[in-house]
mmCIF file of C-alpha atoms in Angstrom:
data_model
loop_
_atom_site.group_PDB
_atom_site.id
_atom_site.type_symbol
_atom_site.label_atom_id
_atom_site.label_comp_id
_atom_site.label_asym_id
_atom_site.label_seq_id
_atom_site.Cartn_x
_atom_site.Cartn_y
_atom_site.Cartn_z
ATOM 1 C CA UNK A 1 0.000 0.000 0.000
ATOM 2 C CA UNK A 2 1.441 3.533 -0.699
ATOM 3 C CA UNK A 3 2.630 5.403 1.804
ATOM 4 C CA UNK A 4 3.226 2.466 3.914
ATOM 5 C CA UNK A 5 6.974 2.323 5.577
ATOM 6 C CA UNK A 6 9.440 -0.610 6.916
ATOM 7 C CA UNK A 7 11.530 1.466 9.433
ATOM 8 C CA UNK A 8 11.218 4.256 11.789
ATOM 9 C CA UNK A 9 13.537 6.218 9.649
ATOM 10 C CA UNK A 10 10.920 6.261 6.629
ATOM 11 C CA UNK A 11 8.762 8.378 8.862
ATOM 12 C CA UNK A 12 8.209 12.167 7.409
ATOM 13 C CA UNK A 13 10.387 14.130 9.066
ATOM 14 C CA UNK A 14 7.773 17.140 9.729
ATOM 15 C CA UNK A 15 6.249 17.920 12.933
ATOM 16 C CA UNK A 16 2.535 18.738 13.343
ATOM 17 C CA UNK A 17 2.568 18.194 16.682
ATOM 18 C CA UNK A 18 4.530 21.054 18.657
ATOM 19 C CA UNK A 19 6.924 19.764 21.561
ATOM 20 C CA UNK A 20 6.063 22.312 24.768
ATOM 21 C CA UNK A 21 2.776 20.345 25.642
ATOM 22 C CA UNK A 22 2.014 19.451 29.449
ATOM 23 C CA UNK A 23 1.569 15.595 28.940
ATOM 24 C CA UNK A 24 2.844 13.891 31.891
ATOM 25 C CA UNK A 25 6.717 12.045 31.500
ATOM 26 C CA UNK A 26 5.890 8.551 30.306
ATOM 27 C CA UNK A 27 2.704 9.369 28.774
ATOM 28 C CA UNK A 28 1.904 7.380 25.536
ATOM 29 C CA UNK A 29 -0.410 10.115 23.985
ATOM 30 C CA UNK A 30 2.048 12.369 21.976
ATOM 31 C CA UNK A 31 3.886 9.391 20.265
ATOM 32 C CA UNK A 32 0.231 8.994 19.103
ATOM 33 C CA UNK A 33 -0.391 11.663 17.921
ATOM 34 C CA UNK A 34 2.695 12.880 16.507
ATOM 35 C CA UNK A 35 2.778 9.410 14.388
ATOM 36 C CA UNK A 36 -1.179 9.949 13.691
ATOM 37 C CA UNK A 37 -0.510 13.783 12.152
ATOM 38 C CA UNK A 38 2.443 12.019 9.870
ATOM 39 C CA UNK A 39 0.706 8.769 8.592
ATOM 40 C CA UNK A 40 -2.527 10.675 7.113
ATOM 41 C CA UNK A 41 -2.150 13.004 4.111
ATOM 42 C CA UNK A 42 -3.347 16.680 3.993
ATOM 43 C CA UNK A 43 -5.311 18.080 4.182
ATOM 44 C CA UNK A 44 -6.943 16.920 7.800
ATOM 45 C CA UNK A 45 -8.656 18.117 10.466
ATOM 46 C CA UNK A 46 -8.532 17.026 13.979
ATOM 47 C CA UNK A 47 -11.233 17.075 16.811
ATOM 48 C CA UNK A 48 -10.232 16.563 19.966
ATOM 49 C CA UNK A 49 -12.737 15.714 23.089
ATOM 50 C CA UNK A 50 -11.997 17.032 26.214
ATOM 51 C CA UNK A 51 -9.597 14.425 28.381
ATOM 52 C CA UNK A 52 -5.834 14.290 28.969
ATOM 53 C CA UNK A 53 -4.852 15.010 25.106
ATOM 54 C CA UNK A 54 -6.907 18.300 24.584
ATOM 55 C CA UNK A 55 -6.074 19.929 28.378
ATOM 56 C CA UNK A 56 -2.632 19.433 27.868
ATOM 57 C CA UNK A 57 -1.807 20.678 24.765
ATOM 58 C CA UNK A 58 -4.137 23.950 24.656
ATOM 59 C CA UNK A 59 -3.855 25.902 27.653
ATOM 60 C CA UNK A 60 -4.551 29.396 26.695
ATOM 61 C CA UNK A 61 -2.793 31.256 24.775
ATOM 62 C CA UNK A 62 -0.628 28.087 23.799
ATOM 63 C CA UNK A 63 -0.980 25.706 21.221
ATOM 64 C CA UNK A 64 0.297 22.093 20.332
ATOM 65 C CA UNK A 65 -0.917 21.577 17.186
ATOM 66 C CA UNK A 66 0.299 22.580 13.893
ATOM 67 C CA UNK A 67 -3.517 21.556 11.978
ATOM 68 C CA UNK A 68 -6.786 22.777 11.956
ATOM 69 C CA UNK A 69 -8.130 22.015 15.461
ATOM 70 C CA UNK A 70 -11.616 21.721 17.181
ATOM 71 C CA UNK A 71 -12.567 21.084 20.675
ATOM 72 C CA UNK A 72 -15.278 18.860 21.523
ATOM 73 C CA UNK A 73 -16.966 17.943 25.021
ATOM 74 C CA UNK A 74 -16.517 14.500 26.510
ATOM 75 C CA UNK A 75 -19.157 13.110 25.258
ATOM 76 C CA UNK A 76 -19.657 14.329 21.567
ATOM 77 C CA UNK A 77 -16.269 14.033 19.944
ATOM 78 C CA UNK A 78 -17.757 11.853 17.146
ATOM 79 C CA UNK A 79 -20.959 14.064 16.566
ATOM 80 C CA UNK A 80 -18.690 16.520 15.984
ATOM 81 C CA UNK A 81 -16.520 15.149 13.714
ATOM 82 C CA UNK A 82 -19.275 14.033 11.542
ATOM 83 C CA UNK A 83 -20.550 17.342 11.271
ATOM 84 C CA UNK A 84 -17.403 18.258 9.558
ATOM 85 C CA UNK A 85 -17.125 15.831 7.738
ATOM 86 C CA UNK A 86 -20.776 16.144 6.468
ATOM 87 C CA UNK A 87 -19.965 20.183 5.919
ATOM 88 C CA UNK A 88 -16.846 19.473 3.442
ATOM 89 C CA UNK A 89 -18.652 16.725 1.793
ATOM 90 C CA UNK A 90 -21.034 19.556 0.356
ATOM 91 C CA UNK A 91 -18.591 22.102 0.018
ATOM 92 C CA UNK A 92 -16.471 19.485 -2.225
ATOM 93 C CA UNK A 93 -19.320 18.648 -4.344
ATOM 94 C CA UNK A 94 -20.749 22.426 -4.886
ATOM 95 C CA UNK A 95 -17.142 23.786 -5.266
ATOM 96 C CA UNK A 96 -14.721 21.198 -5.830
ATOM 97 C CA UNK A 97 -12.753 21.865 -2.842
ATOM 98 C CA UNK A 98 -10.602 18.492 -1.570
ATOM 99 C CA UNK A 99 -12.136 17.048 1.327
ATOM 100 C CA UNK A 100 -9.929 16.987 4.311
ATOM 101 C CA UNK A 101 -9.609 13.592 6.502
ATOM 102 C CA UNK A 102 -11.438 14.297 9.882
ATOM 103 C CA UNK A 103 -9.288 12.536 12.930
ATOM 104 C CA UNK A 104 -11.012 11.982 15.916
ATOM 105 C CA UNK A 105 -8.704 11.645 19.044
ATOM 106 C CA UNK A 106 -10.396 10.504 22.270
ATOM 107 C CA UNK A 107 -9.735 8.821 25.563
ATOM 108 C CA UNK A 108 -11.595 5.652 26.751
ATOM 109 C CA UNK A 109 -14.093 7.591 28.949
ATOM 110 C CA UNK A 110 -15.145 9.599 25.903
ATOM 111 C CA UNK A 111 -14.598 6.653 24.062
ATOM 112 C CA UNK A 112 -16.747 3.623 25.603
ATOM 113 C CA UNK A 113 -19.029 5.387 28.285
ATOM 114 C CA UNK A 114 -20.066 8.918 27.812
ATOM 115 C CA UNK A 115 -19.043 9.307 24.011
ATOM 116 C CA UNK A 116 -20.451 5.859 22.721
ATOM 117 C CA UNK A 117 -23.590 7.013 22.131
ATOM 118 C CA UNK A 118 -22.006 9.489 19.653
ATOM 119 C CA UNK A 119 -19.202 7.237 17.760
ATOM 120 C CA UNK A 120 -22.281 4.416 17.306
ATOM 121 C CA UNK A 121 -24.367 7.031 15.476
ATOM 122 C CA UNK A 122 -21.317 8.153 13.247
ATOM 123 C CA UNK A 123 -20.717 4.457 12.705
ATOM 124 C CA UNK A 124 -23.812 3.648 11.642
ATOM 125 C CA UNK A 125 -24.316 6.843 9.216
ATOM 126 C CA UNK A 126 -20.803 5.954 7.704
ATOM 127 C CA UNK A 127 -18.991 8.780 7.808
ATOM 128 C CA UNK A 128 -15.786 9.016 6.785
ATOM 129 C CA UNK A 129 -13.462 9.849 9.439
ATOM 130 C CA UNK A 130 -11.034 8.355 11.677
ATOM 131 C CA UNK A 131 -11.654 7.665 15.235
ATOM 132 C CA UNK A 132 -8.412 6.818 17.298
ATOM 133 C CA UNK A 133 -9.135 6.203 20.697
ATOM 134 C CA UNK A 134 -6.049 6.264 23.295
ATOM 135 C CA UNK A 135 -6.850 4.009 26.299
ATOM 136 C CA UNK A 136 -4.910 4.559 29.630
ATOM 137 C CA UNK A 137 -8.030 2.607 30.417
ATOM 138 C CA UNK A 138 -9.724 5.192 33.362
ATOM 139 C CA UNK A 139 -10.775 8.254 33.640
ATOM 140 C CA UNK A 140 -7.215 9.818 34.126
ATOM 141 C CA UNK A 141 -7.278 13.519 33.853
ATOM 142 C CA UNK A 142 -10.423 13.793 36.158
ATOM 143 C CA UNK A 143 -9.003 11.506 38.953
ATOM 144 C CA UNK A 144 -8.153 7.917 37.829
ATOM 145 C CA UNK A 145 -12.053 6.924 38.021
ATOM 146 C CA UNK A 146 -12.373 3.391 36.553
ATOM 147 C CA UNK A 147 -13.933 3.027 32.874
ATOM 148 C CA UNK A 148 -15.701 0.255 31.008
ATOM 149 C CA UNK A 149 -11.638 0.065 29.463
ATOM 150 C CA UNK A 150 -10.683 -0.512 32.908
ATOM 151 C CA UNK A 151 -9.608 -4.029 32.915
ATOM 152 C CA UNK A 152 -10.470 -6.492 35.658
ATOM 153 C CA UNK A 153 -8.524 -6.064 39.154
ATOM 154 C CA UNK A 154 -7.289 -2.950 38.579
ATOM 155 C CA UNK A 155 -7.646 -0.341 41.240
ATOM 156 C CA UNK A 156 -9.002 2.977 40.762
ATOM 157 C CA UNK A 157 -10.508 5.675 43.190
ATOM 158 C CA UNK A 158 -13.303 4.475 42.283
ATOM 159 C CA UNK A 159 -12.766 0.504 42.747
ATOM 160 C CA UNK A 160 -10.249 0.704 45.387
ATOM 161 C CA UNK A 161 -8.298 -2.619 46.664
ATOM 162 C CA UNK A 162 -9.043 -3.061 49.848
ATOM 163 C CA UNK A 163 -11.122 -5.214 51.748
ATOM 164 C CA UNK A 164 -14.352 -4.769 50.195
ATOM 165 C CA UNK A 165 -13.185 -5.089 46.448
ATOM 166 C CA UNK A 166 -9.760 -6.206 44.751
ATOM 167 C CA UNK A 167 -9.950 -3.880 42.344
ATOM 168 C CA UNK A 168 -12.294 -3.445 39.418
ATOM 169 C CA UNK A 169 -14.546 -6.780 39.359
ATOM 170 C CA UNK A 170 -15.875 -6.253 35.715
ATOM 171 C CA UNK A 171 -13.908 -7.496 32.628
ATOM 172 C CA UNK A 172 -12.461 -4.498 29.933
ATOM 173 C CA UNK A 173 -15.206 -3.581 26.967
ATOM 174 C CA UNK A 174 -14.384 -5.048 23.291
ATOM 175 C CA UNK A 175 -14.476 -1.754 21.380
ATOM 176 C CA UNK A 176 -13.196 -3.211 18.642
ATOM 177 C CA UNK A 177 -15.848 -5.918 18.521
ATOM 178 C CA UNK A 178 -18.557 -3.306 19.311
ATOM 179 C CA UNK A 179 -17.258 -1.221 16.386
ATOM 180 C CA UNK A 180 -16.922 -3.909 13.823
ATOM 181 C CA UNK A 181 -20.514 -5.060 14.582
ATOM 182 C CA UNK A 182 -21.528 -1.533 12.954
ATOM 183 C CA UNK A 183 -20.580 -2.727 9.623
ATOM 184 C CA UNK A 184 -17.153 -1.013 9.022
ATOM 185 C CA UNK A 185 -14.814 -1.541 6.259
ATOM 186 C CA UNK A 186 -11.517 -1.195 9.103
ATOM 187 C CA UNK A 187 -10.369 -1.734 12.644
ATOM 188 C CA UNK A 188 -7.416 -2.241 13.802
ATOM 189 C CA UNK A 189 -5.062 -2.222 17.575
ATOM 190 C CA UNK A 190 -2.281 0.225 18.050
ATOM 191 C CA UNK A 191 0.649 -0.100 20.595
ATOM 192 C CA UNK A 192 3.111 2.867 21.076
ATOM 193 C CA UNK A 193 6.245 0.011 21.570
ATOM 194 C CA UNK A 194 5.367 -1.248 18.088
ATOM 195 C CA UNK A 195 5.707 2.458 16.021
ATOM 196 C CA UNK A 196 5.984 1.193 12.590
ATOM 197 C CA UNK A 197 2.927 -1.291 12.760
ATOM 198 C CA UNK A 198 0.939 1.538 14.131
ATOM 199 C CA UNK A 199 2.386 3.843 11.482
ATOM 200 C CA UNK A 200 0.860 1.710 8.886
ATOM 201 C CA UNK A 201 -2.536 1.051 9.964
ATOM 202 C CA UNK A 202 -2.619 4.504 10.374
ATOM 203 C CA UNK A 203 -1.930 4.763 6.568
ATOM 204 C CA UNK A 204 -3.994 2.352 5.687
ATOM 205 C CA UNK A 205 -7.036 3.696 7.749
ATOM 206 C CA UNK A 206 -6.359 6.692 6.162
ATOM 207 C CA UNK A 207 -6.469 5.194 2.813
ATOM 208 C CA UNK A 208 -10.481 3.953 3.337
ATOM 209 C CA UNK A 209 -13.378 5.350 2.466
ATOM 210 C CA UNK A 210 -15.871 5.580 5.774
ATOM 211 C CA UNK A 211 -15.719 4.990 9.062
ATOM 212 C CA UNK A 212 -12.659 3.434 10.557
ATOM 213 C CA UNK A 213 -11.836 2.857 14.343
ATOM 214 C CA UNK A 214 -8.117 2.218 15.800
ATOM 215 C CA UNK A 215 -8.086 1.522 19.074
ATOM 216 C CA UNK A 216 -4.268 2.477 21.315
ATOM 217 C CA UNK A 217 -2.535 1.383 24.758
ATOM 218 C CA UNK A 218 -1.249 4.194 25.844
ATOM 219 C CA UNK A 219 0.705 3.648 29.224
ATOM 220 C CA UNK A 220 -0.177 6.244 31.912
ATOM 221 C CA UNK A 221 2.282 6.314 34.670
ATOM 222 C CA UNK A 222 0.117 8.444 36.728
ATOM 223 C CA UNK A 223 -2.862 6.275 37.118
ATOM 224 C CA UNK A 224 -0.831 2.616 36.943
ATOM 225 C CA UNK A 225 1.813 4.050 39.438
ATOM 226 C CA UNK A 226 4.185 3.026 37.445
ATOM 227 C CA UNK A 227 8.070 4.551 36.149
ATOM 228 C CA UNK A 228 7.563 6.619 33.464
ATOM 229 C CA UNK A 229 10.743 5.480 32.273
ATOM 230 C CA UNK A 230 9.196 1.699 31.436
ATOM 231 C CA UNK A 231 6.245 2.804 29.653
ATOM 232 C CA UNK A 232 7.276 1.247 26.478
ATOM 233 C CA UNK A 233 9.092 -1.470 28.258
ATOM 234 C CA UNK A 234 5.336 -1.951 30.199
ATOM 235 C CA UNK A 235 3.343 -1.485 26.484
ATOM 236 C CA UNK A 236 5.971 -4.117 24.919
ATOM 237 C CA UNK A 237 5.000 -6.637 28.251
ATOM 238 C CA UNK A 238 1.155 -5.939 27.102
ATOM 239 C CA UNK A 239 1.660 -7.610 23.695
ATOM 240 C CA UNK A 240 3.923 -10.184 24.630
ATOM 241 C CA UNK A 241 1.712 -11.260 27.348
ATOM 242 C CA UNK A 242 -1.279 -10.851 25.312
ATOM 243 C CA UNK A 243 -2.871 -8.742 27.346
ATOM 244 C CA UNK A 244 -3.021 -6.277 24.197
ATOM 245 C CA UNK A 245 -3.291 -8.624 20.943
ATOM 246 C CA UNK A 246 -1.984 -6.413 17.918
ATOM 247 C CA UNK A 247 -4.271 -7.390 15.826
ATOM 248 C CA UNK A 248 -6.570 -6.081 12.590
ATOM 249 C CA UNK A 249 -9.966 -6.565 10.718
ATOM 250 C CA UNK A 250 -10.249 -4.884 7.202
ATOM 251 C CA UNK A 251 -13.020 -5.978 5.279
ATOM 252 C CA UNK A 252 -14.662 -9.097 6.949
ATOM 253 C CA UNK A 253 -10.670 -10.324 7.277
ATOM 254 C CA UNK A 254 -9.059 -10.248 10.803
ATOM 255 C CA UNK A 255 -5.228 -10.507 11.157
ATOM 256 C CA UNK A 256 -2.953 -10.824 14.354
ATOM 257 C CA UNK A 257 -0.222 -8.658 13.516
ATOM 258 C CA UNK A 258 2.065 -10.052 16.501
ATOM 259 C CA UNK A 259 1.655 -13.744 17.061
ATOM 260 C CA UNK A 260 2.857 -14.832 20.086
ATOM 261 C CA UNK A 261 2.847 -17.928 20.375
ATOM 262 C CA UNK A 262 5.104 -18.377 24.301
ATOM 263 C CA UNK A 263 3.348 -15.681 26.023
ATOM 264 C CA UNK A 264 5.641 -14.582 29.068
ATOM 265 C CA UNK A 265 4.011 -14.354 32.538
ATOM 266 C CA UNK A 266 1.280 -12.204 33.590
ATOM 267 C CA UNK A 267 3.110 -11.380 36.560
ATOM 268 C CA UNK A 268 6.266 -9.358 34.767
ATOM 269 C CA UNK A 269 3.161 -6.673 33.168
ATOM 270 C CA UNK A 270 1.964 -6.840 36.571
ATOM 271 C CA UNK A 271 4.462 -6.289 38.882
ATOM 272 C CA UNK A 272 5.284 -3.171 37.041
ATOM 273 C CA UNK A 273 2.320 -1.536 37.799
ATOM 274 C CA UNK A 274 0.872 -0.375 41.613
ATOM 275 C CA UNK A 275 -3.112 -0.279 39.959
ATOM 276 C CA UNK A 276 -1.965 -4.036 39.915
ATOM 277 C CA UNK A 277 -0.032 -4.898 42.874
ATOM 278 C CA UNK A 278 -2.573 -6.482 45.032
ATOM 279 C CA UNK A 279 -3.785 -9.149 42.256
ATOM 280 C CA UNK A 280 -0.165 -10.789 43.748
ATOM 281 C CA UNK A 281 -1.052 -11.200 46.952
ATOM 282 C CA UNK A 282 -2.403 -15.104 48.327
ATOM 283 C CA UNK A 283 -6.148 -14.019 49.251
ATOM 284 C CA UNK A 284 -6.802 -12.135 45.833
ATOM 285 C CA UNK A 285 -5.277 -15.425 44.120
ATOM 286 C CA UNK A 286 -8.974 -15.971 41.935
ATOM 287 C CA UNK A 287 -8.864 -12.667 40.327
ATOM 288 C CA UNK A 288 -5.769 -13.260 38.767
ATOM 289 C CA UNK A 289 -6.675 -16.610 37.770
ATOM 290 C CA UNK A 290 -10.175 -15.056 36.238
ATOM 291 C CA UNK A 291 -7.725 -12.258 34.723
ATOM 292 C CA UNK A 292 -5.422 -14.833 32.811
ATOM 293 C CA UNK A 293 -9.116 -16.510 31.342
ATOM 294 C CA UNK A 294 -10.241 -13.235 30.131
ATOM 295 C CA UNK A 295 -6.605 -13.096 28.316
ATOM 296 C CA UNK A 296 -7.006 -16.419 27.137
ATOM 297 C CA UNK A 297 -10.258 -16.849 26.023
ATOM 298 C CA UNK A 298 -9.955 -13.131 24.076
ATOM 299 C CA UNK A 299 -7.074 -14.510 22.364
ATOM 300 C CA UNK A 300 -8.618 -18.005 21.220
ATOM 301 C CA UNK A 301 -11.385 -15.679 19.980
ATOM 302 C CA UNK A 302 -8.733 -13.960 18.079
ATOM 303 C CA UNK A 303 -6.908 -16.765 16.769
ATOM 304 C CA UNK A 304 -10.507 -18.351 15.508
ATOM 305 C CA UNK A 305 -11.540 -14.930 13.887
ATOM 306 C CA UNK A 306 -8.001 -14.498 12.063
ATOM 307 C CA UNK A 307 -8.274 -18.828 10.679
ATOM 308 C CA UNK A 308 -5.581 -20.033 13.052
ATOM 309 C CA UNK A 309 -7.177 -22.103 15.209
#
């Protein structure tokens, strides 16, 4: 596919997304979004809902980005977007003016709670945009609140490990699955330790007519309590653990991107993490063992889905 690279060095060498920002150290957003703004081809517009990506990178009178930029609340990110997108259709086809790509960058909680409602309905009516969602999987930038991202045992303020609850009892959302069960043409996993994979389905979403969804870990020392200086090291773990199959669906064909086929212990992704550390003690024993079948069984789903099982 054109456009499509081998290397990190093949990347365009322009910036569209100013350095400066207030993202925390370790944060997985900005290699997002600076890969995002070079894989698909002007002209683009971005929209932004409110979260961790759009406080941090626009606080008055400074700027991060280097695009044409809109703000949207939590919860309408993907109404917006197709409103755009709807606006240039006409303005193409009364005055020939090039369509620009709209980009949709949102975190889980705008993502799969309060903006679902609103990437469904743009889902269903097909426009053609892209919606990236980066998943630090809780409601980080208001106070670490758990999500339906949240995966099962993690602690949050809001499902505190203690002795009441270890943790988060319900099992992470499939967006992905939710998304391709709308009829889209393209879907795909993203993982900030895997740039050049991401790179490409970023090209490649880019390169579709309609509706596509990509869906990122993005590590968030912050809320995992974790060294900002193994975030990559901690997103690599998520793959080779499975936790986070790489993994793609492009017209009614899924693909694991990574196959790993000797997954190394749940416990090294773990231990790396605080939101995690009381899944290793003896009495919370059975939520680890119910995490690992979550893992397992999503992954046998996978392997099904992609013919390799």
């Amino acid at each position: 596919m054109s456009g499509q690279v081998k290397a990190l060095r093949e990347f365009p060498r322009e910036e569209l997304f100013a350095p400066g920002h207030r993202l925390c150290a370790g944060c997985g957003i900005p290699q997002l979004v600076r890969t995002a703004l070079k894989a698909v081809p002007d002209p683009k517009v971005v929209v932004t809902a409110t979260g961790c990506l759009e406080v941090a990178t626009t606080i008055y009178p400074y700027t991060s980005w280097r695009v044409p930029w809109v703000h949207s609340a939590f919860e309408n990110a993907a109404a917006t977007a197709s409103g755009i997108e709807a606006a240039f259709r006409a303005f193409e086809k009364k005055r020939g003016v090039k369509r620009p790509k709209v980009v949709v960058f949102a975190g889980d909680g705008g993502t799969f709670d309060i903006g679902f409602q609103a990437l469904s309905g743009a889902l269903e009516r097909g426009h053609d945009l892209i919606y990236i969602c980066y998943d630090n999987e809780a409601y980080m930038n208001t106070g670490i609140q758990r999500s339906g991202a949240t995966p099962r045992g993690a602690a949050t303020t809001t499902t505190p490990a203690g002795k009441v609850i270890p943790g988060k009892l319900e099992k992470k959302k499939d967006l992905i699955g939710v998304a391709i069960a709308h009829g889209i043409r393209y879907a795909a996993t993203l993982n900030p330790a895997y740039p050049v994979d991401m790179y490409n389905k970023i090209v490649k979403a880019a390169s579709i007519e309609g509706p596509t969804v990509l869906h990122y870990y993005t590590p968030c020392p912050t809320g995992w309590r974790s060294d900002p200086a193994r975030s990559i090291e901690i997103a690599r773990l998520a793959v080779q653990t499975r936790v986070w199959p790489l993994y793609e669906y492009e017209d009614g064909t899924y693909r694991i991107n990574v196959l790993v086929k000797n997954p190394k212990p749940l416990e090294e992704y773990l231990k790396l993490q605080g939101r995690f550390s009381h899944l290793l003690l003896p009495e919370n024993k059975w939520v680890l063992e119910q995490l690992k079948r979550d893992i397992e069984e999503n992954w046998n789903r996978l392997l099904k889905l992609a013919g390799l099982a």
